[in-house]
mmCIF file of C-alpha atoms in Angstrom:
data_model
loop_
_atom_site.group_PDB
_atom_site.id
_atom_site.type_symbol
_atom_site.label_atom_id
_atom_site.label_comp_id
_atom_site.label_asym_id
_atom_site.label_seq_id
_atom_site.Cartn_x
_atom_site.Cartn_y
_atom_site.Cartn_z
ATOM 1 C CA MET N 293 -190.630 -48.127 -6.472
ATOM 2 C CA GLU N 294 -187.674 -45.831 -5.437
ATOM 3 C CA ASP N 295 -185.891 -46.789 -8.670
ATOM 4 C CA VAL N 296 -189.040 -45.533 -10.579
ATOM 5 C CA ASP N 297 -189.206 -42.301 -8.829
ATOM 6 C CA PHE N 298 -185.454 -41.844 -9.115
ATOM 7 C CA GLU N 299 -185.599 -42.391 -12.849
ATOM 8 C CA GLU N 300 -188.497 -40.029 -13.462
ATOM 9 C CA GLU N 301 -186.792 -37.266 -11.438
ATOM 10 C CA GLU N 302 -183.642 -37.712 -13.429
ATOM 11 C CA GLU N 303 -185.468 -37.499 -16.841
ATOM 12 C CA GLU N 304 -187.267 -34.271 -15.589
ATOM 13 C CA GLU N 305 -183.781 -32.861 -14.788
ATOM 14 C CA ASP N 306 -182.434 -33.891 -18.130
ATOM 15 C CA GLY N 307 -185.363 -32.323 -19.797
ATOM 16 C CA ASN N 308 -184.764 -29.064 -18.025
ATOM 17 C CA GLU N 309 -181.056 -29.157 -18.712
ATOM 18 C CA GLU N 310 -181.906 -29.682 -22.460
ATOM 19 C CA GLY N 311 -184.508 -26.872 -22.380
ATOM 20 C CA TRP N 312 -181.757 -24.456 -21.260
ATOM 21 C CA VAL N 313 -179.196 -25.714 -23.800
ATOM 22 C CA LEU N 314 -181.692 -25.460 -26.784
ATOM 23 C CA GLU N 315 -183.006 -22.068 -26.064
ATOM 24 C CA PRO N 316 -180.090 -19.950 -27.259
ATOM 25 C CA GLN N 317 -179.495 -22.259 -30.177
ATOM 26 C CA GLU N 318 -182.993 -22.183 -31.632
ATOM 27 C CA GLY N 319 -181.823 -21.020 -34.963
ATOM 28 C CA VAL N 320 -179.225 -23.602 -35.334
ATOM 29 C CA VAL N 321 -181.510 -26.513 -34.581
ATOM 30 C CA GLY N 322 -183.683 -25.761 -37.560
ATOM 31 C CA SER N 323 -185.779 -28.713 -38.625
ATOM 32 C CA MET N 324 -185.138 -30.656 -35.417
ATOM 33 C CA GLU N 325 -187.375 -28.294 -33.443
ATOM 34 C CA GLY N 326 -191.007 -27.424 -34.436
ATOM 35 C CA PRO N 327 -194.218 -29.299 -35.276
ATOM 36 C CA ASP N 328 -194.870 -32.745 -34.096
ATOM 37 C CA ASP N 329 -196.992 -34.640 -36.712
ATOM 38 C CA SER N 330 -196.955 -37.927 -34.982
ATOM 39 C CA GLU N 331 -200.082 -39.444 -33.464
ATOM 40 C CA VAL N 332 -198.332 -41.601 -30.693
ATOM 41 C CA THR N 333 -195.026 -41.257 -28.946
ATOM 42 C CA PHE N 334 -193.467 -44.137 -27.103
ATOM 43 C CA ALA N 335 -191.111 -42.882 -24.412
ATOM 44 C CA LEU N 336 -189.947 -45.737 -22.216
ATOM 45 C CA HIS N 337 -186.518 -45.945 -23.627
ATOM 46 C CA THR N 338 -183.880 -43.792 -21.971
ATOM 47 C CA ALA N 339 -181.386 -43.689 -24.769
ATOM 48 C CA SER N 340 -181.190 -43.829 -28.601
ATOM 49 C CA VAL N 341 -183.787 -46.250 -30.013
ATOM 50 C CA PHE N 342 -181.919 -48.364 -32.678
ATOM 51 C CA CYS N 343 -184.538 -50.714 -34.203
ATOM 52 C CA VAL N 344 -188.349 -51.138 -34.776
ATOM 53 C CA SER N 345 -190.361 -53.839 -36.274
ATOM 54 C CA LEU N 346 -194.125 -54.352 -36.602
ATOM 55 C CA ASP N 347 -195.923 -57.611 -36.162
ATOM 56 C CA PRO N 348 -196.668 -58.934 -39.704
ATOM 57 C CA LYS N 349 -200.203 -60.626 -38.996
ATOM 58 C CA THR N 350 -202.151 -57.667 -37.479
ATOM 59 C CA ASN N 351 -199.722 -54.731 -37.724
ATOM 60 C CA THR N 352 -201.038 -53.559 -34.227
ATOM 61 C CA LEU N 353 -197.923 -54.279 -32.247
ATOM 62 C CA ALA N 354 -194.314 -52.776 -32.374
ATOM 63 C CA VAL N 355 -191.075 -54.029 -30.879
ATOM 64 C CA THR N 356 -188.361 -51.541 -30.297
ATOM 65 C CA GLY N 357 -184.792 -51.957 -29.022
ATOM 66 C CA GLY N 358 -182.273 -49.397 -27.828
ATOM 67 C CA GLU N 359 -178.956 -48.259 -26.439
ATOM 68 C CA ASP N 360 -180.440 -48.614 -22.934
ATOM 69 C CA ASP N 361 -179.997 -52.493 -23.297
ATOM 70 C CA LYS N 362 -183.777 -52.732 -23.419
ATOM 71 C CA ALA N 363 -186.510 -53.994 -25.782
ATOM 72 C CA PHE N 364 -190.354 -53.433 -25.437
ATOM 73 C CA VAL N 365 -193.259 -54.638 -27.156
ATOM 74 C CA TRP N 366 -195.924 -52.128 -27.265
ATOM 75 C CA ARG N 367 -199.379 -51.381 -28.906
ATOM 76 C CA LEU N 368 -199.327 -48.805 -31.956
ATOM 77 C CA SER N 369 -202.832 -47.517 -31.247
ATOM 78 C CA ASP N 370 -201.912 -45.888 -27.873
ATOM 79 C CA GLY N 371 -198.387 -46.707 -27.134
ATOM 80 C CA GLU N 372 -199.374 -48.901 -24.241
ATOM 81 C CA LEU N 373 -196.517 -51.302 -23.038
ATOM 82 C CA LEU N 374 -197.394 -54.979 -23.435
ATOM 83 C CA PHE N 375 -194.241 -56.364 -22.026
ATOM 84 C CA GLU N 376 -190.443 -55.790 -21.805
ATOM 85 C CA CYS N 377 -188.002 -58.111 -23.230
ATOM 86 C CA ALA N 378 -185.789 -58.216 -20.243
ATOM 87 C CA GLY N 379 -182.310 -59.523 -19.690
ATOM 88 C CA HIS N 380 -180.117 -57.783 -22.335
ATOM 89 C CA LYS N 381 -176.642 -56.467 -21.254
ATOM 90 C CA ASP N 382 -175.794 -54.590 -24.236
ATOM 91 C CA SER N 383 -177.565 -52.329 -26.821
ATOM 92 C CA VAL N 384 -180.417 -53.974 -28.465
ATOM 93 C CA THR N 385 -179.778 -53.526 -32.256
ATOM 94 C CA CYS N 386 -182.206 -56.193 -33.786
ATOM 95 C CA ALA N 387 -185.773 -57.054 -32.969
ATOM 96 C CA GLY N 388 -188.510 -58.608 -35.032
ATOM 97 C CA PHE N 389 -191.741 -60.783 -35.053
ATOM 98 C CA SER N 390 -191.820 -64.249 -36.529
ATOM 99 C CA HIS N 391 -193.934 -64.560 -39.763
ATOM 100 C CA ASP N 392 -197.275 -65.483 -37.938
ATOM 101 C CA SER N 393 -196.624 -62.769 -35.110
ATOM 102 C CA THR N 394 -196.685 -65.519 -32.388
ATOM 103 C CA LEU N 395 -192.991 -65.038 -31.382
ATOM 104 C CA VAL N 396 -190.919 -61.873 -30.968
ATOM 105 C CA ALA N 397 -186.966 -62.086 -31.101
ATOM 106 C CA THR N 398 -184.544 -59.513 -29.730
ATOM 107 C CA GLY N 399 -180.784 -59.389 -30.165
ATOM 108 C CA ASP N 400 -178.244 -57.270 -28.563
ATOM 109 C CA MET N 401 -174.629 -56.230 -29.742
ATOM 110 C CA SER N 402 -172.874 -58.797 -27.731
ATOM 111 C CA GLY N 403 -174.734 -61.613 -29.628
ATOM 112 C CA LEU N 404 -177.371 -62.510 -26.935
ATOM 113 C CA LEU N 405 -180.630 -63.414 -28.813
ATOM 114 C CA LYS N 406 -183.826 -63.961 -27.009
ATOM 115 C CA VAL N 407 -187.285 -65.161 -28.210
ATOM 116 C CA TRP N 408 -190.567 -64.435 -26.326
ATOM 117 C CA GLN N 409 -193.937 -65.860 -26.991
ATOM 118 C CA VAL N 410 -196.139 -63.027 -27.672
ATOM 119 C CA ASP N 411 -199.497 -64.103 -26.061
ATOM 120 C CA THR N 412 -197.956 -65.351 -22.786
ATOM 121 C CA LYS N 413 -195.149 -62.803 -22.675
ATOM 122 C CA GLU N 414 -192.713 -65.474 -21.688
ATOM 123 C CA GLU N 415 -189.247 -66.038 -22.871
ATOM 124 C CA VAL N 416 -189.069 -69.341 -24.741
ATOM 125 C CA TRP N 417 -185.523 -69.432 -26.230
ATOM 126 C CA SER N 418 -182.067 -67.682 -25.891
ATOM 127 C CA PHE N 419 -178.617 -68.200 -27.433
ATOM 128 C CA GLU N 420 -175.312 -66.490 -27.197
ATOM 129 C CA ALA N 421 -173.714 -66.154 -30.717
ATOM 130 C CA GLY N 422 -170.768 -63.870 -31.582
ATOM 131 C CA ASP N 423 -171.017 -59.996 -31.808
ATOM 132 C CA LEU N 424 -174.392 -59.417 -33.795
ATOM 133 C CA GLU N 425 -174.549 -57.854 -37.184
ATOM 134 C CA TRP N 426 -178.070 -58.603 -38.318
ATOM 135 C CA MET N 427 -180.982 -60.810 -37.525
ATOM 136 C CA GLU N 428 -183.979 -61.786 -39.551
ATOM 137 C CA TRP N 429 -186.969 -64.305 -39.344
ATOM 138 C CA HIS N 430 -187.600 -66.815 -42.087
ATOM 139 C CA PRO N 431 -190.676 -65.688 -44.214
ATOM 140 C CA ARG N 432 -192.669 -68.895 -43.633
ATOM 141 C CA ALA N 433 -191.454 -70.790 -40.524
ATOM 142 C CA PRO N 434 -190.359 -70.467 -36.933
ATOM 143 C CA VAL N 435 -186.856 -70.074 -37.922
ATOM 144 C CA LEU N 436 -184.463 -67.339 -37.060
ATOM 145 C CA LEU N 437 -181.330 -66.254 -38.940
ATOM 146 C CA ALA N 438 -178.377 -64.071 -37.728
ATOM 147 C CA GLY N 439 -175.111 -62.837 -38.951
ATOM 148 C CA THR N 440 -172.110 -62.428 -36.567
ATOM 149 C CA ALA N 441 -168.773 -60.540 -36.678
ATOM 150 C CA ASP N 442 -166.887 -63.830 -36.896
ATOM 151 C CA GLY N 443 -168.257 -64.302 -40.452
ATOM 152 C CA ASN N 444 -170.969 -66.938 -39.522
ATOM 153 C CA THR N 445 -174.618 -67.042 -40.416
ATOM 154 C CA TRP N 446 -176.578 -68.900 -37.766
ATOM 155 C CA MET N 447 -180.066 -70.529 -38.364
ATOM 156 C CA TRP N 448 -182.124 -71.844 -35.466
ATOM 157 C CA LYS N 449 -185.512 -73.546 -35.370
ATOM 158 C CA VAL N 450 -187.329 -71.807 -32.350
ATOM 159 C CA PRO N 451 -187.999 -72.874 -29.687
ATOM 160 C CA ASN N 452 -186.298 -76.304 -30.028
ATOM 161 C CA GLY N 453 -183.140 -74.626 -30.911
ATOM 162 C CA ASP N 454 -181.873 -76.960 -33.803
ATOM 163 C CA CYS N 455 -178.995 -74.986 -35.224
ATOM 164 C CA LYS N 456 -177.029 -74.754 -38.386
ATOM 165 C CA THR N 457 -174.175 -72.425 -39.153
ATOM 166 C CA PHE N 458 -172.995 -71.239 -42.571
ATOM 167 C CA GLN N 459 -169.356 -70.301 -42.458
ATOM 168 C CA GLY N 460 -168.408 -67.245 -44.400
ATOM 169 C CA PRO N 461 -164.924 -65.600 -44.874
ATOM 170 C CA ASN N 462 -162.986 -64.646 -41.655
ATOM 171 C CA CYS N 463 -164.665 -61.209 -41.375
ATOM 172 C CA PRO N 464 -168.187 -59.993 -40.324
ATOM 173 C CA ALA N 465 -171.377 -61.143 -42.082
ATOM 174 C CA THR N 466 -172.635 -57.491 -42.290
ATOM 175 C CA CYS N 467 -176.082 -58.008 -43.836
ATOM 176 C CA GLY N 468 -178.420 -60.655 -44.916
ATOM 177 C CA ARG N 469 -181.888 -61.524 -46.321
ATOM 178 C CA VAL N 470 -183.717 -64.781 -46.789
ATOM 179 C CA LEU N 471 -184.984 -65.025 -50.471
ATOM 180 C CA PRO N 472 -188.821 -65.214 -50.954
ATOM 181 C CA ASP N 473 -188.618 -68.877 -51.610
ATOM 182 C CA GLY N 474 -187.448 -69.605 -48.020
ATOM 183 C CA LYS N 475 -184.859 -71.943 -49.260
ATOM 184 C CA ARG N 476 -182.013 -69.688 -49.945
ATOM 185 C CA ALA N 477 -180.479 -66.659 -48.207
ATOM 186 C CA VAL N 478 -178.185 -63.961 -49.561
ATOM 187 C CA VAL N 479 -175.305 -62.696 -47.196
ATOM 188 C CA GLY N 480 -173.015 -59.782 -47.654
ATOM 189 C CA TYR N 481 -169.706 -59.575 -45.932
ATOM 190 C CA GLU N 482 -167.109 -56.981 -44.796
ATOM 191 C CA ASP N 483 -164.601 -58.109 -47.432
ATOM 192 C CA GLY N 484 -166.942 -57.227 -50.182
ATOM 193 C CA THR N 485 -168.041 -60.700 -51.053
ATOM 194 C CA ILE N 486 -171.571 -61.886 -51.417
ATOM 195 C CA ARG N 487 -172.696 -65.463 -50.801
ATOM 196 C CA ILE N 488 -176.063 -67.079 -51.843
ATOM 197 C CA TRP N 489 -176.601 -69.944 -49.406
ATOM 198 C CA ASP N 490 -178.671 -73.078 -49.791
ATOM 199 C CA LEU N 491 -180.399 -73.118 -46.392
ATOM 200 C CA LYS N 492 -181.138 -76.919 -46.543
ATOM 201 C CA GLN N 493 -177.836 -78.173 -47.807
ATOM 202 C CA GLY N 494 -175.704 -75.509 -45.930
ATOM 203 C CA ASN N 495 -173.455 -74.853 -48.805
ATOM 204 C CA PRO N 496 -172.921 -71.657 -50.851
ATOM 205 C CA ILE N 497 -174.651 -71.927 -54.261
ATOM 206 C CA HIS N 498 -172.925 -68.660 -55.632
ATOM 207 C CA VAL N 499 -170.095 -66.611 -54.320
ATOM 208 C CA LEU N 500 -169.364 -63.314 -55.805
ATOM 209 C CA LYS N 501 -165.936 -61.822 -54.952
ATOM 210 C CA GLY N 502 -163.216 -59.804 -56.682
ATOM 211 C CA THR N 503 -164.741 -57.605 -59.448
ATOM 212 C CA GLU N 504 -167.898 -59.409 -59.131
ATOM 213 C CA GLY N 505 -168.395 -58.464 -55.385
ATOM 214 C CA HIS N 506 -167.821 -54.977 -53.807
ATOM 215 C CA GLN N 507 -164.767 -53.050 -53.185
ATOM 216 C CA GLY N 508 -165.692 -52.458 -49.656
ATOM 217 C CA PRO N 509 -167.978 -53.764 -46.871
ATOM 218 C CA LEU N 510 -171.661 -54.431 -47.632
ATOM 219 C CA THR N 511 -174.211 -52.337 -45.964
ATOM 220 C CA CYS N 512 -177.555 -53.560 -47.193
ATOM 221 C CA VAL N 513 -179.191 -56.207 -49.526
ATOM 222 C CA ALA N 514 -182.780 -56.515 -50.853
ATOM 223 C CA THR N 515 -184.656 -58.890 -53.151
ATOM 224 C CA ASN N 516 -187.529 -58.158 -55.487
ATOM 225 C CA GLN N 517 -190.832 -59.770 -54.957
ATOM 226 C CA ASP N 518 -190.407 -62.970 -56.693
ATOM 227 C CA GLY N 519 -186.754 -63.347 -55.558
ATOM 228 C CA SER N 520 -185.292 -63.464 -58.936
ATOM 229 C CA LEU N 521 -183.174 -60.349 -58.432
ATOM 230 C CA ILE N 522 -180.925 -59.220 -55.660
ATOM 231 C CA LEU N 523 -179.718 -55.594 -55.010
ATOM 232 C CA THR N 524 -176.615 -55.147 -52.936
ATOM 233 C CA GLY N 525 -175.133 -51.986 -51.442
ATOM 234 C CA SER N 526 -171.719 -51.155 -50.126
ATOM 235 C CA VAL N 527 -169.614 -48.394 -48.587
ATOM 236 C CA ASP N 528 -167.940 -48.518 -52.172
ATOM 237 C CA CYS N 529 -171.015 -46.480 -53.248
ATOM 238 C CA GLN N 530 -171.941 -49.013 -55.732
ATOM 239 C CA ALA N 531 -175.291 -50.917 -55.843
ATOM 240 C CA LYS N 532 -175.135 -54.164 -57.717
ATOM 241 C CA LEU N 533 -177.951 -55.975 -59.465
ATOM 242 C CA VAL N 534 -177.449 -59.827 -59.155
ATOM 243 C CA SER N 535 -179.550 -62.597 -60.506
ATOM 244 C CA ALA N 536 -180.367 -64.979 -57.812
ATOM 245 C CA THR N 537 -180.510 -67.944 -60.359
ATOM 246 C CA THR N 538 -177.183 -67.431 -61.989
ATOM 247 C CA GLY N 539 -175.293 -65.573 -59.291
ATOM 248 C CA LYS N 540 -174.212 -63.157 -62.075
ATOM 249 C CA VAL N 541 -174.009 -59.317 -61.780
ATOM 250 C CA VAL N 542 -176.475 -58.100 -64.394
ATOM 251 C CA GLY N 543 -176.218 -54.319 -63.596
ATOM 252 C CA VAL N 544 -174.096 -51.950 -61.595
ATOM 253 C CA PHE N 545 -175.383 -48.573 -60.389
ATOM 254 C CA ARG N 546 -172.558 -46.099 -59.598
ATOM 255 C CA PRO N 547 -172.452 -42.836 -57.838
ATOM 256 C CA GLU N 548 -171.015 -41.238 -60.910
ATOM 257 C CA THR N 549 -174.487 -41.424 -62.278
ATOM 258 C CA VAL N 550 -175.499 -39.459 -59.341
ATOM 259 C CA ALA N 551 -174.480 -35.915 -59.664
ATOM 260 C CA SER N 552 -171.527 -35.571 -57.298
ATOM 261 C CA GLN N 553 -170.103 -32.565 -55.914
ATOM 262 C CA PRO N 554 -167.604 -31.231 -58.420
ATOM 263 C CA ASN N 555 -165.196 -29.896 -55.677
ATOM 264 C CA LEU N 556 -164.548 -33.277 -54.155
ATOM 265 C CA GLY N 557 -161.711 -35.614 -55.485
ATOM 266 C CA GLU N 558 -162.620 -39.285 -56.179
ATOM 267 C CA GLY N 559 -161.094 -40.764 -53.167
ATOM 268 C CA GLU N 560 -162.594 -38.141 -50.889
ATOM 269 C CA GLU N 561 -165.992 -38.619 -52.142
ATOM 270 C CA SER N 562 -166.155 -42.291 -51.662
ATOM 271 C CA GLU N 563 -164.904 -41.738 -48.051
ATOM 272 C CA SER N 564 -167.900 -39.438 -47.336
ATOM 273 C CA ASN N 565 -170.474 -41.361 -49.128
ATOM 274 C CA SER N 566 -171.893 -44.818 -49.007
ATOM 275 C CA VAL N 567 -175.104 -46.833 -49.978
ATOM 276 C CA GLU N 568 -177.168 -46.961 -46.840
ATOM 277 C CA SER N 569 -180.380 -48.554 -48.061
ATOM 278 C CA LEU N 570 -182.093 -49.879 -51.108
ATOM 279 C CA GLY N 571 -185.085 -51.620 -52.317
ATOM 280 C CA PHE N 572 -187.286 -52.669 -55.261
ATOM 281 C CA CYS N 573 -190.622 -51.254 -56.414
ATOM 282 C CA SER N 574 -193.384 -53.890 -56.404
ATOM 283 C CA VAL N 575 -195.355 -52.485 -59.338
ATOM 284 C CA MET N 576 -192.814 -50.912 -61.747
ATOM 285 C CA PRO N 577 -189.337 -52.020 -62.873
ATOM 286 C CA LEU N 578 -187.764 -49.529 -60.464
ATOM 287 C CA ALA N 579 -185.120 -49.536 -57.797
ATOM 288 C CA ALA N 580 -184.280 -47.028 -55.075
ATOM 289 C CA VAL N 581 -180.930 -46.462 -53.623
ATOM 290 C CA GLY N 582 -180.379 -44.243 -50.551
ATOM 291 C CA TYR N 583 -176.977 -42.654 -50.109
ATOM 292 C CA LEU N 584 -175.133 -41.231 -47.015
ATOM 293 C CA ASP N 585 -174.673 -37.866 -48.846
ATOM 294 C CA GLY N 586 -178.611 -37.436 -48.816
ATOM 295 C CA THR N 587 -179.207 -38.514 -52.413
ATOM 296 C CA LEU N 588 -182.100 -40.770 -53.205
ATOM 297 C CA ALA N 589 -181.640 -42.240 -56.669
ATOM 298 C CA ILE N 590 -184.456 -43.890 -58.552
ATOM 299 C CA TYR N 591 -183.176 -46.298 -61.236
ATOM 300 C CA ASP N 592 -185.031 -47.780 -64.124
ATOM 301 C CA LEU N 593 -184.229 -51.481 -64.126
ATOM 302 C CA SER N 594 -185.260 -52.287 -67.723
ATOM 303 C CA THR N 595 -182.940 -49.565 -69.158
ATOM 304 C CA GLN N 596 -180.487 -49.500 -66.129
ATOM 305 C CA THR N 597 -180.636 -45.749 -66.191
ATOM 306 C CA LEU N 598 -180.974 -43.039 -63.510
ATOM 307 C CA ARG N 599 -184.555 -41.881 -63.599
ATOM 308 C CA HIS N 600 -184.784 -39.395 -60.595
ATOM 309 C CA GLN N 601 -182.612 -37.951 -58.082
ATOM 310 C CA CYS N 602 -184.160 -36.613 -54.917
ATOM 311 C CA GLN N 603 -182.011 -34.504 -52.789
ATOM 312 C CA HIS N 604 -182.233 -34.600 -48.852
ATOM 313 C CA GLN N 605 -180.686 -32.072 -46.541
ATOM 314 C CA SER N 606 -178.748 -34.919 -44.656
ATOM 315 C CA GLY N 607 -177.959 -38.563 -45.021
ATOM 316 C CA ILE N 608 -180.573 -41.239 -45.680
ATOM 317 C CA VAL N 609 -180.748 -43.785 -43.056
ATOM 318 C CA GLN N 610 -183.250 -46.151 -44.692
ATOM 319 C CA LEU N 611 -185.743 -46.296 -47.415
ATOM 320 C CA LEU N 612 -188.862 -48.464 -47.914
ATOM 321 C CA TRP N 613 -191.349 -48.877 -50.891
ATOM 322 C CA GLU N 614 -195.056 -48.784 -50.308
ATOM 323 C CA ALA N 615 -196.532 -52.050 -51.434
ATOM 324 C CA GLY N 616 -198.614 -51.748 -54.592
ATOM 325 C CA THR N 617 -197.380 -48.252 -55.403
ATOM 326 C CA ALA N 618 -194.486 -46.354 -56.791
ATOM 327 C CA VAL N 619 -194.024 -44.381 -53.498
ATOM 328 C CA VAL N 620 -190.727 -44.418 -51.598
ATOM 329 C CA TYR N 621 -190.410 -43.578 -47.882
ATOM 330 C CA THR N 622 -187.075 -42.302 -46.558
ATOM 331 C CA CYS N 623 -185.981 -41.411 -43.143
ATOM 332 C CA SER N 624 -182.863 -39.352 -42.616
ATOM 333 C CA LEU N 625 -180.456 -37.904 -40.209
ATOM 334 C CA ASP N 626 -182.400 -34.639 -40.123
ATOM 335 C CA GLY N 627 -185.229 -36.482 -38.095
ATOM 336 C CA ILE N 628 -187.739 -36.177 -40.947
ATOM 337 C CA VAL N 629 -189.722 -38.980 -42.900
ATOM 338 C CA ARG N 630 -190.472 -38.106 -46.500
ATOM 339 C CA LEU N 631 -192.630 -39.621 -49.215
ATOM 340 C CA TRP N 632 -191.503 -39.503 -52.857
ATOM 341 C CA ASP N 633 -193.403 -40.241 -55.934
ATOM 342 C CA ALA N 634 -190.803 -42.456 -57.800
ATOM 343 C CA ARG N 635 -192.489 -41.828 -61.177
ATOM 344 C CA THR N 636 -191.982 -38.144 -61.054
ATOM 345 C CA GLY N 637 -189.252 -37.853 -58.379
ATOM 346 C CA ARG N 638 -191.562 -35.343 -56.653
ATOM 347 C CA LEU N 639 -191.694 -34.983 -52.729
ATOM 348 C CA LEU N 640 -195.246 -35.786 -51.844
ATOM 349 C CA THR N 641 -195.230 -35.055 -48.136
ATOM 350 C CA ASP N 642 -192.925 -35.127 -44.987
ATOM 351 C CA TYR N 643 -193.515 -35.923 -41.294
ATOM 352 C CA ARG N 644 -191.778 -34.195 -38.564
ATOM 353 C CA GLY N 645 -191.658 -34.609 -34.792
ATOM 354 C CA HIS N 646 -188.325 -36.243 -33.724
ATOM 355 C CA THR N 647 -185.546 -33.777 -32.305
ATOM 356 C CA ALA N 648 -182.618 -36.128 -33.301
ATOM 357 C CA GLU N 649 -181.887 -38.466 -36.230
ATOM 358 C CA ILE N 650 -184.099 -41.154 -37.144
ATOM 359 C CA LEU N 651 -182.245 -44.594 -36.811
ATOM 360 C CA ASP N 652 -184.835 -46.966 -38.062
ATOM 361 C CA PHE N 653 -188.386 -46.884 -39.418
ATOM 362 C CA ALA N 654 -191.139 -49.520 -40.387
ATOM 363 C CA LEU N 655 -194.351 -49.095 -42.519
ATOM 364 C CA SER N 656 -197.702 -50.883 -41.940
ATOM 365 C CA LYS N 657 -198.751 -53.291 -44.725
ATOM 366 C CA ASP N 658 -201.706 -50.983 -45.798
ATOM 367 C CA ALA N 659 -199.203 -47.988 -45.531
ATOM 368 C CA SER N 660 -201.477 -46.001 -43.099
ATOM 369 C CA LEU N 661 -198.843 -46.038 -40.429
ATOM 370 C CA VAL N 662 -195.048 -45.090 -40.193
ATOM 371 C CA VAL N 663 -193.228 -45.929 -37.077
ATOM 372 C CA THR N 664 -189.932 -44.363 -36.321
ATOM 373 C CA THR N 665 -187.168 -44.739 -33.812
ATOM 374 C CA SER N 666 -184.628 -41.958 -33.027
ATOM 375 C CA GLY N 667 -181.634 -40.721 -31.236
ATOM 376 C CA ASP N 668 -184.100 -38.546 -29.156
ATOM 377 C CA HIS N 669 -184.782 -41.779 -27.174
ATOM 378 C CA LYS N 670 -188.351 -41.891 -28.735
ATOM 379 C CA ALA N 671 -190.378 -44.074 -30.954
ATOM 380 C CA LYS N 672 -193.114 -42.268 -32.861
ATOM 381 C CA VAL N 673 -196.244 -43.425 -34.785
ATOM 382 C CA PHE N 674 -197.335 -41.224 -37.767
ATOM 383 C CA CYS N 675 -200.589 -41.645 -39.609
ATOM 384 C CA VAL N 676 -199.921 -41.327 -43.402
ATOM 385 C CA GLN N 677 -202.558 -39.495 -45.173
ATOM 386 C CA ARG N 678 -202.082 -39.162 -48.996
ATOM 387 C CA PRO N 679 -204.284 -37.096 -51.323
ATOM 388 C CA ASP N 680 -204.130 -39.845 -53.907
ATOM 389 C CA ARG N 681 -205.951 -42.532 -51.857
#
């Protein structure tokens, strides 16, 4: 009990201190201060909240992980804590529910992964891998995949722990995604290479390197709904469209097509810019690419041309397409969630409430809720109301 009181006291003190600091700077803070459009705020984290995921079956639960070495499973409707995923000794950077929502996995930077059974709130599995880069559940089975800094991609059956490793190059496996067929995974690496793995056989079906790969570390990867196309993004500012069947690059989207600032030299620009997030529209042949310089680019896949460019005040952290529509959601370093109509490039609406950058966000299946996590130590639930539905 003493601990709890002590923590609360500390928080209050911090709050007061911040209050004093912020007052004279009101003008400077700008968009960070002001209205709070959120319906629910989850405030149990005591440091930046790095990741959030919703349970896929009911979309009623969230899991969040943070810099405080903690992960929590909580209810979206009222922010009520269900249980803490205890035992991490480093920042929790990955968290997610299994395809049927029965299990939840949490992973910290040091590579400690834990899996909990949601209904009993009990830990059922844990494993120590190398430094963790990414983690993802298989779309149809209780199988967990993760990429580590030693270049390995790991795959475990949970909870029995059967394990398979896919050895990449001797550099971090920076991002990965299981293809919709559940039989292959695409993994991107720090050396710019991309591998499409056969999960059953354990061998790479395709390896893209040299000019086929990227000229810098990969930051993100996405697949379209039927898994025929893969989109990869990198700090080299390029997004590459790859055929999952042939392993060939079928298109490259370069930032030159994005109106770049004329006063920056080429080298300078690539240093200050990077592809941060990307994704496919499910109803039109469109792809969205979000850049660190705040540009959201909407590309037409059939003609491979830039269709719209939507400018943000600050860097884009992540983007998500709404299922069944041509609406793109972005969250950015200015703490704001924005909804864009990809057909027109028009900003539909924005949601505010965080007092620091948004670090991750998730969208409910029916697109009625957006859940965000932020450097302000909070997670927030926003109700999305759009005039066109």
